[in-house]
Amino acid sequence: MAFEVRFFKFSKRENSTALPDVTGGAVFQCTLKDNCSLNNPIIKLELRNSGGNFDPNMWPDYNYCWVKPWNKFFFVSDWTNDGPLWNAHCTIDALASHRSEILNSTQYVAYSSVSGGSWLADTRIPLLKDATVSTASASLSGLFTNGGLYILSYIGKETTGLVALGDASLKTLLDAIAGSTDEFDQDTIDQVNHYYGGSAPLSAEEALYAMSQVATRNDILGKAYSTAPSCLRSCIYTPLVVPGSPDTRIWLGNFDTNVTGIGLKGTPITGSVSVNIPWQHSDWRRGVCEQVYLYIPLVGMVSISADSIVSESALTIEYSYTLTDATIAFRVLAGNQVIGTYGGSCAINYPLGVNQQASAGQVLQSVMAGVTQTVSAGITGNIGGVVAGIATTAYNALDTALTSHPSSVGGIGGGAGSGLNRNVICFTVSHDTVIAPSAMAATMGVPTMQPIQLSSASGYCQCVNAHVSANASLEELSAITAHLNSGFYIE
């Protein structure tokens, strides 16, 4: 029995749901070859010229057909000649024949035109070995100054003191100490003249009284002058910002130096600064392609996991420092996340006085490890060994804590460290993808990674564990499953 078949010259992919216009094509009344398969039928037809006559020189050039009674579409894989007849060897196009069932189904889609979001990584794209670097910096002007001050600790008239001095004030202080002997001599003469009452001769009683007063003053004032240098406890030079103005008069014991400095307290001084993260991408490539590094003065380079801060635009660096020893603690935050805590020191020890002692933990530890006697001389009194022992324990414990912290990189403090760049610098190093992720959409789709109805997608689509329910043969269902899970085109 003859039936209608429409043949087409149709361009389409093998794994595509595209359909031809069934109102077009060339219409033939055809029959089936005996004992052929319905999924792979051999359709017989005659080719006739415009006059309706058979012409052996006519060749069929159709590659696709629609069998109207079955409402199914076939690829024409080959043509063979059998006298006046041509045999079209056909293969079922399961995607086109069951297009509606496929598109109306909901499947878990790995890749398609429907994006799962700009932060969903497309791990199919290889990365380049070539790298690009971007930087951003922020000034620590609230922490460092261009110059520096001397932090002097001393024993005063009534209590201990801590002041900050500039170069000129420190020189004046040292000159005052150096000239203290001459001042003492003149002071003694002034006292004798006072008690003698001028040039008139004294009685024996008056002379004895005057001499006793001079002796007393000699003991008190002489001690004040002679012990002035020993009242200097330590002196360090630091480029840290020192708040305040010179309003504290310096007494070294009972000796008035007539020098004023900035009175200091041992409490920490705090502040913060923000530095932009110079991201080179605005999508998932931040976490996959980019590496983030942070340079902190006196600390060094810190590596930061880009994965955990992809949504952040800046890093906040909090700092806390004490002027007693010029040590600094840093805390790095990205939004509400604490990236890490770090420590450094920018104390330059200045040899001054007889009681000079190291004020920075790193310096003290290295001195004690190298020359024990130097530390004993630096810590006065009979308890020098005990104090040194306590100091060793404290500083070793601190260094151990910093070293064992996963994000600690070690300090580069002291005078050498403060001479390096004093800005906070953030670096990003990017190994970009071979092509832009959006360029994958046309040929291999973009990551979807969620269940969707297939009709909402277009172009390339690849499912995971897809199965379509359709009124189809097992062979057709198997072909549909294989296409959906290996990738097909919705057209």
mmCIF file of C-alpha atoms in Angstrom, residues 65-247:
data_model
loop_
_atom_site.group_PDB
_atom_site.id
_atom_site.type_symbol
_atom_site.label_atom_id
_atom_site.label_comp_id
_atom_site.label_asym_id
_atom_site.label_seq_id
_atom_site.Cartn_x
_atom_site.Cartn_y
_atom_site.Cartn_z
ATOM 1 C CA CYS A 65 12.135 12.732 5.100
ATOM 2 C CA TRP A 66 8.884 12.775 7.023
ATOM 3 C CA VAL A 67 6.550 9.801 6.861
ATOM 4 C CA LYS A 68 3.155 11.389 7.274
ATOM 5 C CA PRO A 69 1.141 8.367 8.423
ATOM 6 C CA TRP A 70 3.627 7.664 11.222
ATOM 7 C CA ASN A 71 4.388 11.328 11.925
ATOM 8 C CA LYS A 72 8.029 10.423 12.266
ATOM 9 C CA PHE A 73 11.203 11.897 10.869
ATOM 10 C CA PHE A 74 14.123 10.038 9.336
ATOM 11 C CA PHE A 75 17.622 10.698 8.140
ATOM 12 C CA VAL A 76 18.303 9.286 4.653
ATOM 13 C CA SER A 77 21.600 7.515 5.131
ATOM 14 C CA ASP A 78 21.924 6.127 1.572
ATOM 15 C CA TRP A 79 20.257 5.670 -1.815
ATOM 16 C CA THR A 80 20.321 2.532 -3.927
ATOM 17 C CA ASN A 81 18.955 1.938 -7.413
ATOM 18 C CA ASP A 82 16.668 -0.936 -8.338
ATOM 19 C CA GLY A 83 15.760 -0.508 -11.991
ATOM 20 C CA PRO A 84 13.279 2.346 -12.295
ATOM 21 C CA LEU A 85 12.974 2.563 -8.506
ATOM 22 C CA TRP A 86 15.139 4.247 -5.899
ATOM 23 C CA ASN A 87 15.540 2.881 -2.403
ATOM 24 C CA ALA A 88 15.891 5.418 0.414
ATOM 25 C CA HIS A 89 17.699 3.793 3.329
ATOM 26 C CA CYS A 90 16.362 5.666 6.375
ATOM 27 C CA THR A 91 17.296 5.937 10.082
ATOM 28 C CA ILE A 92 14.889 7.186 12.699
ATOM 29 C CA ASP A 93 15.534 10.708 14.036
ATOM 30 C CA ALA A 94 14.341 10.096 17.584
ATOM 31 C CA LEU A 95 15.040 13.666 18.785
ATOM 32 C CA ALA A 96 12.884 15.232 16.092
ATOM 33 C CA SER A 97 10.189 12.561 16.159
ATOM 34 C CA HIS A 98 9.673 12.996 19.937
ATOM 35 C CA ARG A 99 10.595 16.650 20.198
ATOM 36 C CA SER A 100 7.519 17.689 22.184
ATOM 37 C CA GLU A 101 7.952 14.951 24.828
ATOM 38 C CA ILE A 102 11.622 15.861 25.199
ATOM 39 C CA LEU A 103 11.082 19.616 25.583
ATOM 40 C CA ASN A 104 8.184 19.177 27.982
ATOM 41 C CA SER A 105 10.245 16.993 30.297
ATOM 42 C CA THR A 106 12.171 18.257 33.319
ATOM 43 C CA GLN A 107 15.733 16.995 33.613
ATOM 44 C CA TYR A 108 18.828 17.763 35.632
ATOM 45 C CA VAL A 109 20.857 19.885 33.224
ATOM 46 C CA ALA A 110 24.610 20.210 33.569
ATOM 47 C CA TYR A 111 25.227 22.654 30.713
ATOM 48 C CA SER A 112 22.866 24.693 28.585
ATOM 49 C CA SER A 113 21.977 28.254 27.623
ATOM 50 C CA VAL A 114 20.457 28.717 31.089
ATOM 51 C CA SER A 115 23.212 29.999 33.366
ATOM 52 C CA GLY A 116 23.391 28.786 36.934
ATOM 53 C CA GLY A 117 24.999 32.099 37.909
ATOM 54 C CA SER A 118 28.208 33.983 37.242
ATOM 55 C CA TRP A 119 29.850 32.336 40.275
ATOM 56 C CA LEU A 120 29.270 28.786 39.045
ATOM 57 C CA ALA A 121 32.650 27.618 37.757
ATOM 58 C CA ASP A 122 33.084 26.081 34.327
ATOM 59 C CA THR A 123 35.883 23.659 35.066
ATOM 60 C CA ARG A 124 35.977 22.385 31.476
ATOM 61 C CA ILE A 125 38.013 25.413 30.374
ATOM 62 C CA PRO A 126 41.791 25.035 30.792
ATOM 63 C CA LEU A 127 43.854 27.804 32.368
ATOM 64 C CA LEU A 128 46.804 29.574 30.792
ATOM 65 C CA LYS A 129 50.264 29.378 32.321
ATOM 66 C CA ASP A 130 50.735 33.034 31.494
ATOM 67 C CA ALA A 131 49.849 35.370 34.351
ATOM 68 C CA THR A 132 48.827 38.984 34.748
ATOM 69 C CA VAL A 133 49.381 40.991 37.943
ATOM 70 C CA SER A 134 47.283 43.835 39.300
ATOM 71 C CA THR A 135 48.071 45.911 42.404
ATOM 72 C CA ALA A 136 46.380 48.364 44.740
ATOM 73 C CA SER A 137 47.946 50.169 47.685
ATOM 74 C CA ALA A 138 46.921 52.231 50.695
ATOM 75 C CA SER A 139 49.022 54.574 52.797
ATOM 76 C CA LEU A 140 49.617 53.879 56.486
ATOM 77 C CA SER A 141 50.017 57.582 57.191
ATOM 78 C CA GLY A 142 48.183 57.146 60.476
ATOM 79 C CA LEU A 143 50.809 54.676 61.615
ATOM 80 C CA PHE A 144 54.125 55.852 60.139
ATOM 81 C CA THR A 145 55.686 59.287 59.823
ATOM 82 C CA ASN A 146 58.295 60.413 57.335
ATOM 83 C CA GLY A 147 60.669 61.222 60.178
ATOM 84 C CA GLY A 148 60.847 59.658 63.595
ATOM 85 C CA LEU A 149 61.164 60.303 67.320
ATOM 86 C CA TYR A 150 63.193 58.928 70.213
ATOM 87 C CA ILE A 151 61.166 57.128 72.854
ATOM 88 C CA LEU A 152 62.958 57.691 76.171
ATOM 89 C CA SER A 153 62.098 55.908 79.406
ATOM 90 C CA TYR A 154 63.631 57.273 82.597
ATOM 91 C CA ILE A 155 63.366 57.488 86.375
ATOM 92 C CA GLY A 156 62.011 60.876 87.316
ATOM 93 C CA LYS A 157 61.798 62.920 90.478
ATOM 94 C CA GLU A 158 58.703 61.230 91.802
ATOM 95 C CA THR A 159 57.951 58.453 89.339
ATOM 96 C CA THR A 160 59.114 56.814 86.148
ATOM 97 C CA GLY A 161 58.446 58.557 82.861
ATOM 98 C CA LEU A 162 58.101 57.919 79.155
ATOM 99 C CA VAL A 163 58.518 60.705 76.620
ATOM 100 C CA ALA A 164 59.094 61.182 72.909
ATOM 101 C CA LEU A 165 61.852 63.542 71.812
ATOM 102 C CA GLY A 166 63.053 64.906 68.533
ATOM 103 C CA ASP A 167 66.703 65.105 67.523
ATOM 104 C CA ALA A 168 67.200 68.631 68.888
ATOM 105 C CA SER A 169 65.535 67.911 72.245
ATOM 106 C CA LEU A 170 67.550 64.730 72.739
ATOM 107 C CA LYS A 171 70.787 66.618 72.035
ATOM 108 C CA THR A 172 69.795 69.303 74.537
ATOM 109 C CA LEU A 173 69.081 66.596 77.113
ATOM 110 C CA LEU A 174 72.481 64.978 76.611
ATOM 111 C CA ASP A 175 74.214 68.353 76.795
ATOM 112 C CA ALA A 176 72.416 69.057 80.065
ATOM 113 C CA ILE A 177 73.658 65.793 81.535
ATOM 114 C CA ALA A 178 77.191 66.399 80.288
ATOM 115 C CA GLY A 179 77.246 69.875 81.879
ATOM 116 C CA SER A 180 75.752 68.740 85.170
ATOM 117 C CA THR A 181 79.137 68.692 86.953
ATOM 118 C CA ASP A 182 79.813 72.331 86.175
ATOM 119 C CA GLU A 183 76.341 73.218 87.345
ATOM 120 C CA PHE A 184 76.914 71.328 90.578
ATOM 121 C CA ASP A 185 80.170 73.228 91.226
ATOM 122 C CA GLN A 186 78.515 76.567 90.628
ATOM 123 C CA ASP A 187 75.565 75.567 92.785
ATOM 124 C CA THR A 188 77.927 74.684 95.643
ATOM 125 C CA ILE A 189 79.660 78.080 95.388
ATOM 126 C CA ASP A 190 76.269 79.790 95.390
ATOM 127 C CA GLN A 191 75.266 77.944 98.551
ATOM 128 C CA VAL A 192 78.527 78.831 100.347
ATOM 129 C CA ASN A 193 78.101 82.477 99.438
ATOM 130 C CA HIS A 194 74.544 82.320 100.726
ATOM 131 C CA TYR A 195 75.513 80.894 104.068
ATOM 132 C CA TYR A 196 78.575 83.112 104.445
ATOM 133 C CA GLY A 197 76.334 86.105 103.899
ATOM 134 C CA GLY A 198 78.677 87.828 101.504
ATOM 135 C CA SER A 199 82.325 88.782 102.110
ATOM 136 C CA ALA A 200 82.016 89.596 105.827
ATOM 137 C CA PRO A 201 83.929 87.202 108.133
ATOM 138 C CA LEU A 202 81.818 84.628 109.952
ATOM 139 C CA SER A 203 81.950 83.596 113.537
ATOM 140 C CA ALA A 204 83.101 80.102 114.326
ATOM 141 C CA GLU A 205 79.505 78.981 114.837
ATOM 142 C CA GLU A 206 78.405 80.545 111.523
ATOM 143 C CA ALA A 207 81.323 78.980 109.667
ATOM 144 C CA LEU A 208 80.548 75.519 111.044
ATOM 145 C CA TYR A 209 76.863 75.893 110.173
ATOM 146 C CA ALA A 210 77.686 77.028 106.626
ATOM 147 C CA MET A 211 80.031 74.104 106.078
ATOM 148 C CA SER A 212 77.458 71.623 107.332
ATOM 149 C CA GLN A 213 74.880 73.024 104.912
ATOM 150 C CA VAL A 214 77.360 72.824 102.035
ATOM 151 C CA ALA A 215 78.170 69.228 102.959
ATOM 152 C CA THR A 216 74.486 68.384 103.046
ATOM 153 C CA ARG A 217 73.853 70.065 99.735
ATOM 154 C CA ASN A 218 76.909 68.346 98.307
ATOM 155 C CA ASP A 219 75.517 64.983 99.313
ATOM 156 C CA ILE A 220 72.028 65.669 97.963
ATOM 157 C CA LEU A 221 72.847 67.693 94.890
ATOM 158 C CA GLY A 222 75.963 65.722 94.105
ATOM 159 C CA LYS A 223 73.965 62.545 94.152
ATOM 160 C CA ALA A 224 71.317 64.147 91.960
ATOM 161 C CA TYR A 225 73.879 65.238 89.397
ATOM 162 C CA SER A 226 75.943 62.063 89.450
ATOM 163 C CA THR A 227 72.999 59.694 89.173
ATOM 164 C CA ALA A 228 71.299 61.607 86.339
ATOM 165 C CA PRO A 229 72.795 59.386 83.576
ATOM 166 C CA SER A 230 71.812 56.218 85.437
ATOM 167 C CA CYS A 231 68.193 57.381 85.482
ATOM 168 C CA LEU A 232 67.999 56.831 81.728
ATOM 169 C CA ARG A 233 66.417 53.434 81.313
ATOM 170 C CA SER A 234 66.128 52.943 77.579
ATOM 171 C CA CYS A 235 65.944 54.796 74.324
ATOM 172 C CA ILE A 236 64.607 53.579 71.008
ATOM 173 C CA TYR A 237 64.094 55.351 67.724
ATOM 174 C CA THR A 238 60.864 54.677 65.874
ATOM 175 C CA PRO A 239 59.040 56.074 62.823
ATOM 176 C CA LEU A 240 55.638 55.468 64.433
ATOM 177 C CA VAL A 241 53.166 58.327 64.798
ATOM 178 C CA VAL A 242 53.365 59.837 68.301
ATOM 179 C CA PRO A 243 50.249 61.789 69.278
ATOM 180 C CA GLY A 244 50.457 64.838 71.541
ATOM 181 C CA SER A 245 52.696 67.866 72.050
ATOM 182 C CA PRO A 246 55.825 68.502 74.191
ATOM 183 C CA ASP A 247 54.295 69.193 77.604
#
